[in-house]
Tab-separated table of C-alpha atoms in Angstrom:
chain	number	residue	atom	x	y	z
A	1	UNK	CA	7.161	80.236	-79.677
A	2	UNK	CA	8.684	77.361	-80.102
A	3	UNK	CA	7.300	73.997	-78.582
A	4	UNK	CA	10.291	72.217	-77.839
A	5	UNK	CA	11.725	72.830	-74.510
A	6	UNK	CA	14.099	69.951	-73.650
A	7	UNK	CA	15.285	66.663	-75.271
A	8	UNK	CA	15.501	63.293	-73.644
A	9	UNK	CA	18.113	60.702	-74.974
A	10	UNK	CA	18.102	57.024	-74.078
A	11	UNK	CA	21.281	55.614	-72.732
A	12	UNK	CA	21.605	52.798	-74.912
A	13	UNK	CA	24.419	51.503	-73.037
A	14	UNK	CA	22.298	50.971	-69.822
A	15	UNK	CA	20.145	48.411	-68.899
A	16	UNK	CA	16.812	49.111	-70.920
A	17	UNK	CA	14.644	45.985	-71.325
A	18	UNK	CA	12.775	47.881	-73.691
A	19	UNK	CA	10.288	46.654	-75.984
A	20	UNK	CA	11.197	45.990	-79.446
A	21	UNK	CA	8.611	48.423	-80.580
A	22	UNK	CA	10.505	51.304	-79.363
A	23	UNK	CA	13.298	52.387	-81.631
A	24	UNK	CA	13.681	56.260	-80.987
A	25	UNK	CA	16.505	56.655	-78.849
A	26	UNK	CA	15.480	59.988	-78.190
A	27	UNK	CA	12.109	62.321	-77.240
A	28	UNK	CA	11.394	65.857	-77.195
A	29	UNK	CA	9.773	67.280	-74.298
A	30	UNK	CA	6.935	70.187	-75.604
A	31	UNK	CA	5.055	72.728	-73.830
A	32	UNK	CA	1.741	70.846	-72.005
A	33	UNK	CA	2.295	67.811	-73.136
A	34	UNK	CA	2.936	65.016	-70.584
A	35	UNK	CA	5.500	62.355	-71.161
A	36	UNK	CA	5.536	59.191	-69.542
A	37	UNK	CA	8.364	56.285	-68.837
A	38	UNK	CA	7.531	53.029	-67.398
A	39	UNK	CA	6.105	49.459	-68.557
A	40	UNK	CA	2.874	50.306	-69.962
A	41	UNK	CA	3.159	50.068	-73.568
A	42	UNK	CA	0.277	52.042	-74.861
A	43	UNK	CA	0.803	55.165	-72.586
A	44	UNK	CA	4.381	55.390	-72.334
A	45	UNK	CA	6.406	57.098	-75.097
A	46	UNK	CA	9.833	54.470	-73.885
A	47	UNK	CA	8.443	51.028	-72.781
A	48	UNK	CA	11.187	49.356	-69.898
A	49	UNK	CA	9.887	45.351	-69.831
A	50	UNK	CA	11.210	44.765	-65.848
A	51	UNK	CA	9.809	44.148	-62.758
A	52	UNK	CA	11.080	46.539	-61.071
A	53	UNK	CA	9.494	49.395	-62.953
A	54	UNK	CA	5.870	50.629	-62.658
A	55	UNK	CA	3.476	50.412	-65.193
A	56	UNK	CA	3.806	54.527	-64.992
A	57	UNK	CA	7.333	55.039	-63.377
A	58	UNK	CA	7.632	58.451	-63.775
A	59	UNK	CA	6.373	61.684	-65.936
A	60	UNK	CA	8.079	64.554	-67.287
A	61	UNK	CA	6.556	67.838	-68.866
A	62	UNK	CA	7.764	71.081	-70.075
A	63	UNK	CA	6.024	74.389	-69.204
A	64	UNK	CA	6.647	78.298	-70.726
A	65	UNK	CA	4.615	80.883	-69.567
A	66	UNK	CA	5.293	83.469	-72.687
A	67	UNK	CA	8.252	83.802	-75.183
A	68	UNK	CA	10.057	86.062	-73.292
A	69	UNK	CA	10.073	83.171	-70.068
A	70	UNK	CA	12.649	80.643	-69.109
A	71	UNK	CA	11.510	77.227	-70.192
A	72	UNK	CA	10.580	75.096	-67.497
A	73	UNK	CA	11.166	71.184	-67.659
A	74	UNK	CA	9.821	69.069	-64.490
A	75	UNK	CA	9.812	65.052	-63.957
A	76	UNK	CA	7.470	63.492	-60.740
A	77	UNK	CA	8.173	60.199	-59.891
A	78	UNK	CA	5.008	58.144	-59.312
A	79	UNK	CA	6.922	54.637	-58.682
A	80	UNK	CA	6.883	51.754	-56.160
A	81	UNK	CA	10.625	51.608	-56.112
A	82	UNK	CA	11.758	55.185	-56.905
A	83	UNK	CA	13.482	57.409	-59.782
A	84	UNK	CA	17.156	58.713	-59.560
A	85	UNK	CA	18.382	62.122	-60.916
A	86	UNK	CA	22.075	62.300	-60.704
A	87	UNK	CA	22.308	59.242	-58.271
A	88	UNK	CA	19.359	60.812	-55.808
A	89	UNK	CA	16.443	59.219	-54.973
A	90	UNK	CA	13.535	61.517	-55.913
A	91	UNK	CA	10.596	62.078	-53.478
A	92	UNK	CA	7.320	60.269	-54.731
A	93	UNK	CA	4.355	62.599	-55.915
A	94	UNK	CA	6.838	65.978	-56.030
A	95	UNK	CA	7.434	67.593	-59.234
A	96	UNK	CA	11.497	68.278	-59.613
A	97	UNK	CA	13.000	71.256	-61.869
A	98	UNK	CA	15.273	69.471	-63.860
A	99	UNK	CA	18.822	71.025	-65.083
A	100	UNK	CA	20.743	70.752	-68.447
A	101	UNK	CA	22.335	67.320	-68.393
A	102	UNK	CA	20.530	65.746	-65.695
A	103	UNK	CA	20.589	62.162	-66.026
A	104	UNK	CA	17.480	60.009	-64.971
A	105	UNK	CA	17.751	56.346	-63.796
A	106	UNK	CA	15.482	53.836	-63.284
A	107	UNK	CA	15.553	51.373	-60.913
A	108	UNK	CA	16.701	48.197	-63.297
A	109	UNK	CA	19.617	50.572	-64.312
A	110	UNK	CA	17.864	51.893	-67.607
A	111	UNK	CA	19.535	55.856	-67.979
A	112	UNK	CA	17.867	58.708	-69.823
A	113	UNK	CA	19.858	62.299	-70.707
A	114	UNK	CA	17.708	65.578	-70.227
A	115	UNK	CA	19.025	68.203	-72.243
A	116	UNK	CA	17.538	71.610	-71.983
A	117	UNK	CA	16.893	73.426	-75.205
A	118	UNK	CA	17.691	76.302	-73.690
A	119	UNK	CA	20.091	76.787	-71.064
A	120	UNK	CA	20.476	79.848	-68.601
A	121	UNK	CA	23.498	80.498	-67.014
A	122	UNK	CA	22.936	81.746	-63.751
A	123	UNK	CA	26.808	82.148	-62.127
A	124	UNK	CA	26.382	86.059	-61.265
A	125	UNK	CA	22.769	86.120	-61.033
A	126	UNK	CA	22.273	86.076	-57.295
A	127	UNK	CA	25.100	88.516	-56.722
A	128	UNK	CA	23.893	91.230	-59.139
A	129	UNK	CA	20.490	91.125	-57.921
A	130	UNK	CA	21.997	91.586	-54.606
A	131	UNK	CA	19.626	88.574	-53.443
A	132	UNK	CA	20.813	86.357	-50.241
A	133	UNK	CA	21.432	82.926	-51.194
A	134	UNK	CA	20.341	81.735	-47.805
A	135	UNK	CA	17.585	82.974	-45.436
A	136	UNK	CA	16.914	81.370	-42.192
A	137	UNK	CA	15.975	77.869	-42.716
A	138	UNK	CA	16.140	78.030	-46.730
A	139	UNK	CA	18.679	77.825	-49.141
A	140	UNK	CA	17.722	80.037	-52.468
A	141	UNK	CA	18.973	78.180	-55.631
A	142	UNK	CA	20.182	80.488	-58.499
A	143	UNK	CA	17.156	79.287	-60.897
A	144	UNK	CA	14.581	81.590	-62.134
A	145	UNK	CA	10.714	80.348	-62.852
A	146	UNK	CA	9.260	83.423	-63.208
A	147	UNK	CA	9.739	87.058	-63.359
A	148	UNK	CA	7.758	90.535	-63.649
A	149	UNK	CA	7.577	94.473	-62.775
A	150	UNK	CA	7.735	92.905	-58.925
A	151	UNK	CA	10.836	91.134	-59.219
A	152	UNK	CA	11.610	87.376	-59.815
A	153	UNK	CA	10.559	83.749	-58.788
A	154	UNK	CA	13.478	81.320	-57.719
A	155	UNK	CA	13.688	77.927	-56.734
A	156	UNK	CA	13.829	77.539	-52.974
A	157	UNK	CA	15.299	74.734	-50.332
A	158	UNK	CA	14.030	74.082	-46.821
A	159	UNK	CA	17.190	73.268	-45.090
A	160	UNK	CA	16.584	71.096	-42.303
A	161	UNK	CA	19.907	70.353	-40.321
A	162	UNK	CA	18.707	67.776	-37.567
A	163	UNK	CA	17.410	65.402	-40.498
A	164	UNK	CA	20.089	62.281	-41.081
A	165	UNK	CA	18.896	60.774	-44.153
A	166	UNK	CA	19.542	56.723	-44.728
A	167	UNK	CA	19.527	57.447	-48.412
A	168	UNK	CA	20.708	60.704	-50.755
A	169	UNK	CA	17.287	61.950	-51.395
A	170	UNK	CA	16.483	65.235	-53.334
A	171	UNK	CA	15.422	68.005	-51.932
A	172	UNK	CA	11.521	69.015	-51.876
A	173	UNK	CA	11.796	72.300	-54.117
A	174	UNK	CA	9.713	75.349	-53.289
A	175	UNK	CA	9.550	78.725	-54.940
A	176	UNK	CA	10.619	82.178	-53.684
A	177	UNK	CA	9.414	85.932	-54.691
A	178	UNK	CA	12.033	88.191	-54.589
A	179	UNK	CA	10.536	91.728	-54.731
A	180	UNK	CA	13.327	94.167	-55.563
A	181	UNK	CA	11.533	96.688	-52.667
A	182	UNK	CA	9.349	96.300	-49.772
A	183	UNK	CA	6.034	97.151	-51.890
A	184	UNK	CA	3.229	97.470	-49.458
A	185	UNK	CA	1.069	95.348	-51.814
A	186	UNK	CA	3.588	92.259	-51.674
A	187	UNK	CA	3.677	92.723	-47.879
A	188	UNK	CA	-0.111	92.769	-47.992
A	189	UNK	CA	-0.048	89.455	-50.133
A	190	UNK	CA	1.887	87.613	-47.483
A	191	UNK	CA	-0.017	88.567	-44.787
A	192	UNK	CA	-3.171	87.733	-46.201
A	193	UNK	CA	-2.195	84.525	-47.316
A	194	UNK	CA	-0.009	83.320	-44.190
A	195	UNK	CA	-2.887	83.061	-42.837
A	196	UNK	CA	-5.182	80.599	-45.099
A	197	UNK	CA	-4.779	76.792	-45.659
A	198	UNK	CA	-6.659	75.580	-48.429
A	199	UNK	CA	-5.888	72.985	-50.802
A	200	UNK	CA	-6.768	75.464	-54.004
A	201	UNK	CA	-4.754	78.318	-52.429
A	202	UNK	CA	-1.208	78.759	-53.040
A	203	UNK	CA	0.287	78.279	-49.649
A	204	UNK	CA	3.298	80.899	-48.092
A	205	UNK	CA	5.510	79.264	-45.417
A	206	UNK	CA	7.406	82.617	-44.609
A	207	UNK	CA	8.092	85.709	-45.341
A	208	UNK	CA	10.560	88.404	-44.476
A	209	UNK	CA	12.591	91.330	-45.310
A	210	UNK	CA	16.319	91.953	-45.697
A	211	UNK	CA	18.515	94.959	-45.092
A	212	UNK	CA	17.711	96.454	-48.258
A	213	UNK	CA	14.540	96.375	-48.541
A	214	UNK	CA	13.754	93.202	-50.714
A	215	UNK	CA	11.021	91.160	-49.795
A	216	UNK	CA	11.163	87.399	-49.851
A	217	UNK	CA	8.152	85.379	-49.970
A	218	UNK	CA	8.961	81.363	-49.550
A	219	UNK	CA	5.970	79.633	-51.222
A	220	UNK	CA	5.046	76.070	-52.650
A	221	UNK	CA	6.287	75.503	-55.952
A	222	UNK	CA	3.337	74.929	-58.206
A	223	UNK	CA	5.271	72.948	-61.872
A	224	UNK	CA	2.205	72.848	-64.171
A	225	UNK	CA	2.224	76.545	-65.708
A	226	UNK	CA	-0.900	78.997	-65.411
A	227	UNK	CA	-4.343	78.553	-67.059
A	228	UNK	CA	-3.550	80.987	-69.642
A	229	UNK	CA	-0.105	79.284	-70.837
A	230	UNK	CA	-1.948	75.654	-70.768
A	231	UNK	CA	-4.734	76.839	-73.438
A	232	UNK	CA	-2.391	78.621	-75.602
A	233	UNK	CA	-1.568	78.124	-78.740
A	234	UNK	CA	0.458	80.519	-81.048
A	235	UNK	CA	-1.632	83.893	-80.595
A	236	UNK	CA	-4.827	82.102	-79.862
A	237	UNK	CA	-6.311	80.749	-76.753
A	238	UNK	CA	-8.264	76.953	-77.599
A	239	UNK	CA	-11.026	75.872	-75.702
A	240	UNK	CA	-11.499	72.932	-73.692
A	241	UNK	CA	-14.110	70.139	-72.803
A	242	UNK	CA	-16.914	70.923	-70.737
A	243	UNK	CA	-15.833	67.997	-68.415
A	244	UNK	CA	-12.437	69.742	-67.626
A	245	UNK	CA	-13.666	73.257	-67.296
A	246	UNK	CA	-16.100	72.127	-65.013
A	247	UNK	CA	-13.397	70.132	-62.913
A	248	UNK	CA	-11.305	73.307	-62.479
A	249	UNK	CA	-14.198	75.696	-61.944
A	250	UNK	CA	-15.329	73.550	-58.988
A	251	UNK	CA	-11.919	73.731	-57.555
A	252	UNK	CA	-11.823	77.405	-58.020
A	253	UNK	CA	-15.588	78.038	-56.182
A	254	UNK	CA	-14.306	75.873	-53.601
A	255	UNK	CA	-11.343	78.322	-52.846
A	256	UNK	CA	-13.724	81.320	-53.262
A	257	UNK	CA	-16.168	79.988	-50.637
A	258	UNK	CA	-13.204	79.441	-48.238
A	259	UNK	CA	-12.351	82.972	-49.202
A	260	UNK	CA	-15.406	84.658	-48.789
A	261	UNK	CA	-16.555	83.059	-45.867
A	262	UNK	CA	-13.450	84.493	-44.439
A	263	UNK	CA	-13.849	87.888	-45.235
A	264	UNK	CA	-11.402	88.032	-48.308
A	265	UNK	CA	-11.737	88.959	-51.757
A	266	UNK	CA	-9.417	87.952	-54.466
A	267	UNK	CA	-10.417	91.229	-56.717
A	268	UNK	CA	-8.230	89.903	-59.782
A	269	UNK	CA	-9.133	86.454	-60.584
A	270	UNK	CA	-8.069	85.806	-64.281
A	271	UNK	CA	-6.139	82.963	-66.318
A	272	UNK	CA	-2.815	84.216	-65.334
A	273	UNK	CA	-3.306	83.886	-61.455
A	274	UNK	CA	-4.704	79.918	-61.672
A	275	UNK	CA	-1.713	77.911	-61.694
A	276	UNK	CA	-1.660	73.763	-62.382
A	277	UNK	CA	0.233	71.177	-60.597
A	278	UNK	CA	0.846	69.316	-64.194
A	279	UNK	CA	-0.681	70.387	-67.558
A	280	UNK	CA	-2.814	67.853	-67.866
A	281	UNK	CA	-6.448	67.175	-67.683
A	282	UNK	CA	-8.588	66.502	-63.634
A	283	UNK	CA	-5.246	68.741	-62.433
A	284	UNK	CA	-5.034	70.325	-59.258
A	285	UNK	CA	-5.597	74.175	-59.623
A	286	UNK	CA	-4.851	76.868	-57.026
A	287	UNK	CA	-5.348	80.517	-57.029
A	288	UNK	CA	-2.499	82.723	-56.506
A	289	UNK	CA	-1.173	86.594	-56.729
A	290	UNK	CA	-3.381	87.837	-53.872
A	291	UNK	CA	-1.420	91.405	-54.153
A	292	UNK	CA	-4.580	93.351	-54.448
A	293	UNK	CA	-6.948	90.703	-52.570
A	294	UNK	CA	-8.622	92.713	-49.756
A	295	UNK	CA	-9.474	91.372	-46.557
A	296	UNK	CA	-13.156	92.570	-45.312
A	297	UNK	CA	-13.869	93.387	-41.656
A	298	UNK	CA	-15.706	89.816	-40.286
A	299	UNK	CA	-19.446	90.209	-39.669
A	300	UNK	CA	-19.947	93.460	-41.509
A	301	UNK	CA	-21.333	94.900	-44.613
A	302	UNK	CA	-18.355	96.521	-45.295
A	303	UNK	CA	-17.921	97.052	-49.289
A	304	UNK	CA	-14.997	98.173	-51.391
A	305	UNK	CA	-14.592	101.625	-53.106
A	306	UNK	CA	-11.378	101.206	-55.136
A	307	UNK	CA	-10.935	100.166	-58.829
A	308	UNK	CA	-8.651	97.511	-58.967
A	309	UNK	CA	-7.812	94.243	-61.645
A	310	UNK	CA	-7.545	93.591	-65.128
A	311	UNK	CA	-9.999	95.374	-67.408
A	312	UNK	CA	-11.021	92.417	-69.114
A	313	UNK	CA	-11.842	90.475	-66.055
A	314	UNK	CA	-13.173	93.035	-64.043
A	315	UNK	CA	-16.931	93.377	-62.759
A	316	UNK	CA	-18.894	96.644	-63.938
A	317	UNK	CA	-19.410	97.838	-60.430
A	318	UNK	CA	-15.915	97.832	-59.587
A	319	UNK	CA	-15.738	101.084	-61.145
A	320	UNK	CA	-15.128	102.668	-64.681
A	321	UNK	CA	-15.466	106.496	-63.580
A	322	UNK	CA	-11.949	106.837	-62.764
A	323	UNK	CA	-9.121	108.266	-65.653
A	324	UNK	CA	-9.212	105.645	-68.781
A	325	UNK	CA	-5.207	105.874	-67.892
A	326	UNK	CA	-5.577	103.693	-64.809
A	327	UNK	CA	-6.148	100.537	-67.018
A	328	UNK	CA	-2.906	100.864	-68.849
A	329	UNK	CA	-0.901	99.450	-65.770
A	330	UNK	CA	-2.523	96.560	-64.106
A	331	UNK	CA	-3.154	96.465	-60.402
A	332	UNK	CA	-2.898	100.487	-60.368
A	333	UNK	CA	-5.589	101.346	-58.218
A	334	UNK	CA	-7.903	104.594	-57.880
A	335	UNK	CA	-10.490	105.606	-55.565
A	336	UNK	CA	-14.294	105.968	-57.065
A	337	UNK	CA	-15.941	109.213	-55.854
A	338	UNK	CA	-17.750	109.119	-52.448
A	339	UNK	CA	-21.496	108.379	-53.738
A	340	UNK	CA	-20.424	105.221	-55.384
A	341	UNK	CA	-22.052	102.243	-53.621
A	342	UNK	CA	-18.893	100.237	-53.831
A	343	UNK	CA	-18.887	96.072	-54.515
A	344	UNK	CA	-18.726	93.274	-52.411
A	345	UNK	CA	-17.320	89.505	-52.813
A	346	UNK	CA	-19.268	89.193	-56.330
A	347	UNK	CA	-16.947	90.685	-58.387
A	348	UNK	CA	-14.824	87.694	-58.019
A	349	UNK	CA	-17.839	85.830	-59.291
A	350	UNK	CA	-18.414	88.133	-62.816
A	351	UNK	CA	-14.359	87.088	-63.213
A	352	UNK	CA	-15.305	83.131	-62.596
A	353	UNK	CA	-17.630	83.734	-65.331
A	354	UNK	CA	-15.226	85.647	-67.914
A	355	UNK	CA	-12.865	82.572	-67.261
A	356	UNK	CA	-15.417	80.065	-67.602
A	357	UNK	CA	-16.358	81.671	-70.998
A	358	UNK	CA	-12.992	81.647	-72.161
A	359	UNK	CA	-12.225	77.884	-71.043
A	360	UNK	CA	-15.584	76.962	-72.918
A	361	UNK	CA	-14.939	78.612	-75.829
A	362	UNK	CA	-11.321	80.196	-76.434
A	363	UNK	CA	-13.502	84.009	-76.552
A	364	UNK	CA	-13.107	86.756	-73.762
A	365	UNK	CA	-16.682	87.659	-73.883
A	366	UNK	CA	-16.115	91.301	-73.357
A	367	UNK	CA	-12.671	91.638	-75.320
A	368	UNK	CA	-14.102	93.512	-78.414
A	369	UNK	CA	-11.259	95.078	-80.727
A	370	UNK	CA	-9.018	94.816	-77.363
A	371	UNK	CA	-8.986	98.559	-76.858
A	372	UNK	CA	-9.818	99.570	-73.292
A	373	UNK	CA	-12.876	101.657	-74.646
A	374	UNK	CA	-14.066	98.500	-76.263
A	375	UNK	CA	-13.718	96.385	-73.278
A	376	UNK	CA	-15.269	99.129	-70.396
A	377	UNK	CA	-18.603	99.447	-73.041
A	378	UNK	CA	-18.842	95.568	-73.397
A	379	UNK	CA	-18.574	94.804	-69.861
A	380	UNK	CA	-21.133	97.722	-68.684
A	381	UNK	CA	-23.701	96.549	-71.247
A	382	UNK	CA	-23.073	92.558	-70.067
A	383	UNK	CA	-24.146	91.682	-73.504
A	384	UNK	CA	-23.447	87.703	-74.370
A	385	UNK	CA	-23.548	85.956	-77.284
A	386	UNK	CA	-24.447	82.078	-77.366
A	387	UNK	CA	-25.309	81.993	-80.953
A	388	UNK	CA	-21.626	81.999	-82.184
A	389	UNK	CA	-20.530	78.876	-83.675
A	390	UNK	CA	-18.134	78.446	-80.343
A	391	UNK	CA	-21.552	77.477	-78.336
A	392	UNK	CA	-23.034	74.998	-80.813
A	393	UNK	CA	-21.833	71.788	-78.617
A	394	UNK	CA	-22.061	73.430	-75.263
A	395	UNK	CA	-24.785	72.423	-72.747
A	396	UNK	CA	-27.622	74.615	-71.752
A	397	UNK	CA	-26.728	74.331	-68.212
A	398	UNK	CA	-23.096	75.352	-68.987
A	399	UNK	CA	-24.314	78.548	-70.851
A	400	UNK	CA	-26.686	78.948	-68.123
A	401	UNK	CA	-24.192	79.152	-65.429
A	402	UNK	CA	-21.635	81.942	-67.723
A	403	UNK	CA	-24.715	83.658	-68.100
A	404	UNK	CA	-26.115	83.600	-64.062
A	405	UNK	CA	-22.023	84.630	-63.388
A	406	UNK	CA	-22.001	87.356	-65.692
A	407	UNK	CA	-25.152	89.467	-64.521
A	408	UNK	CA	-24.312	93.556	-64.502
A	409	UNK	CA	-26.786	93.475	-61.617
A	410	UNK	CA	-24.978	92.107	-58.714
A	411	UNK	CA	-28.940	91.697	-57.477
A	412	UNK	CA	-29.298	89.351	-60.021
A	413	UNK	CA	-25.629	87.706	-59.780
A	414	UNK	CA	-25.277	84.451	-58.178
A	415	UNK	CA	-22.343	84.546	-54.915
A	416	UNK	CA	-20.280	81.418	-54.613
A	417	UNK	CA	-22.790	79.596	-52.875
A	418	UNK	CA	-25.465	79.717	-55.551
A	419	UNK	CA	-22.908	79.256	-58.218
A	420	UNK	CA	-22.041	75.540	-56.305
A	421	UNK	CA	-25.745	75.122	-56.731
A	422	UNK	CA	-26.011	76.168	-60.565
A	423	UNK	CA	-27.533	72.852	-62.609
A	424	UNK	CA	-23.750	72.759	-64.299
A	425	UNK	CA	-22.034	71.889	-61.131
A	426	UNK	CA	-24.761	70.524	-58.748
A	427	UNK	CA	-25.840	67.761	-60.936
A	428	UNK	CA	-22.399	66.606	-60.713
A	429	UNK	CA	-21.917	67.535	-57.415
A	430	UNK	CA	-20.963	63.963	-55.968
A	431	UNK	CA	-18.774	62.962	-59.007
A	432	UNK	CA	-16.997	66.189	-58.951
A	433	UNK	CA	-16.267	65.518	-54.664
A	434	UNK	CA	-14.780	62.059	-55.971
A	435	UNK	CA	-12.386	63.518	-58.398
A	436	UNK	CA	-11.626	66.146	-55.613
A	437	UNK	CA	-10.559	63.561	-53.212
A	438	UNK	CA	-8.358	61.468	-55.554
A	439	UNK	CA	-6.756	64.590	-57.513
A	440	UNK	CA	-6.808	67.123	-54.932
A	441	UNK	CA	-6.672	65.713	-51.249
A	442	UNK	CA	-5.241	62.570	-52.904
A	443	UNK	CA	-7.789	60.413	-50.166
A	444	UNK	CA	-9.029	57.622	-52.727
A	445	UNK	CA	-7.469	54.789	-54.170
A	446	UNK	CA	-10.082	54.681	-57.295
A	447	UNK	CA	-8.897	56.780	-60.169
A	448	UNK	CA	-11.330	58.585	-62.520
A	449	UNK	CA	-12.407	58.255	-66.197
A	450	UNK	CA	-15.070	59.958	-68.080
A	451	UNK	CA	-17.801	57.909	-69.926
A	452	UNK	CA	-18.240	59.330	-72.914
A	453	UNK	CA	-21.318	57.644	-73.560
A	454	UNK	CA	-23.639	59.016	-70.832
A	455	UNK	CA	-24.205	62.422	-69.026
A	456	UNK	CA	-22.481	61.500	-66.274
A	457	UNK	CA	-19.119	60.775	-64.222
A	458	UNK	CA	-17.986	57.282	-63.975
A	459	UNK	CA	-15.476	56.367	-60.740
A	460	UNK	CA	-13.573	53.089	-61.883
A	461	UNK	CA	-10.303	51.370	-60.617
A	462	UNK	CA	-8.608	52.125	-63.590
A	463	UNK	CA	-5.904	54.460	-64.778
A	464	UNK	CA	-6.821	58.416	-64.923
A	465	UNK	CA	-7.576	60.175	-67.997
A	466	UNK	CA	-4.773	60.183	-70.411
A	467	UNK	CA	-2.989	63.596	-70.765
A	468	UNK	CA	-3.861	65.544	-73.753
A	469	UNK	CA	-2.285	68.422	-75.920
A	470	UNK	CA	-3.850	71.504	-76.520
A	471	UNK	CA	-4.346	70.315	-80.483
A	472	UNK	CA	-3.409	66.367	-80.483
A	473	UNK	CA	-1.478	64.757	-83.178
A	474	UNK	CA	-1.664	61.509	-84.427
A	475	UNK	CA	0.890	58.948	-82.618
A	476	UNK	CA	0.587	54.838	-83.063
A	477	UNK	CA	2.175	54.785	-79.802
A	478	UNK	CA	-0.076	56.286	-77.873
A	479	UNK	CA	-4.019	56.159	-77.510
A	480	UNK	CA	-5.771	59.356	-76.875
A	481	UNK	CA	-8.579	59.419	-74.495
A	482	UNK	CA	-10.590	62.823	-75.146
A	483	UNK	CA	-12.769	64.026	-72.698
A	484	UNK	CA	-16.282	64.176	-73.705
A	485	UNK	CA	-18.477	67.290	-73.885
A	486	UNK	CA	-21.783	65.301	-73.374
A	487	UNK	CA	-22.410	66.247	-69.650
């Protein structure tokens, strides 16, 4: 899969006021690599020396879920004086999806032209899919950001007919999931999510069904890709540091605590269903795809008896008694025999354990040779190999966390509250809370930096940790600040 998704070209005729050390006039936007524009000569790919330009003025990045998906490039303004795209001001801290030949302009007049490596032709797209271009207060833009067997995910904009703007400002983009038929699963997903409000759970703004039976689910546009594509490099998944893994796991645990306390079990937790706001360390993550989630009766000990989910992440008690062919299609369901004791919300904790294992080592713990029979056999035994070389640099507390999540016996497996009190998480709770307030809730002016010399987190009034690629290359103009595994 090609790493380059777009090119940013410097307009040499604009008022650059650039640092003399930057002589390249075009830059490649690669998968999971964040580029920065601003005054900072160490962090920015192109330094613009002008008082109206912020230290880090704006950032750009590209994502691509897989070789068949559409490449997507985003820009986010982070400045005091604003960034313009095609002479319209971007909303601060809100990602904007770039289109081919867009012109980016900084306050001093410096201009950059964006060129997409692969430009999509969408002229008759809406007509061919028989999708409405407007619905209620929404306008659907013919830009695909995702596709699947269910249908497509497009960009949508909220229309406010009463708003009078003093300046031409770019509309905030949302996502709309359009399902080709009114499948019960999708209607169920919208019904569950519309009742939820948590920073780490995808937010649904509205859902509706048209005369043709198409379901429209309007939700937040999450622009950093999913956790699977973030870890992917070629045909392999590349591990990330314990620090970065822990920050992601902490957010997922808070989301699961909220879900489970409200009687909701996700049941399909996996890398693909964890979305990132930006493809860089310390980013906010959200849980998505609640199509097979289960809403249990409150204040009861109701258990579930349906085989669902993805085998690689699926807890053993969810059931393997059904026909093996069930697993050839994700999310297809079958009912277990009535004598089975069923399962509860701890099935999500098992999935979390698998995710943690993959993030720390790049290895799926029960994948075996990749066949259904191999996965099912390994999941049933629950045997973990902590002697593998991938675990050598991992702390005992992290191993203990994974082991506690991946107990075959649900009696021995931790629930979400117990997971939050595992040593790996609990000894860093105060520091994790500070990071959470800054990066997720955005309540603090303090930024976060990881101290590489001590076994803890340090909060300092300084820049956030540098974005790193999955396999960083040496760059004389860019100093990488890698997280320490020493936690």
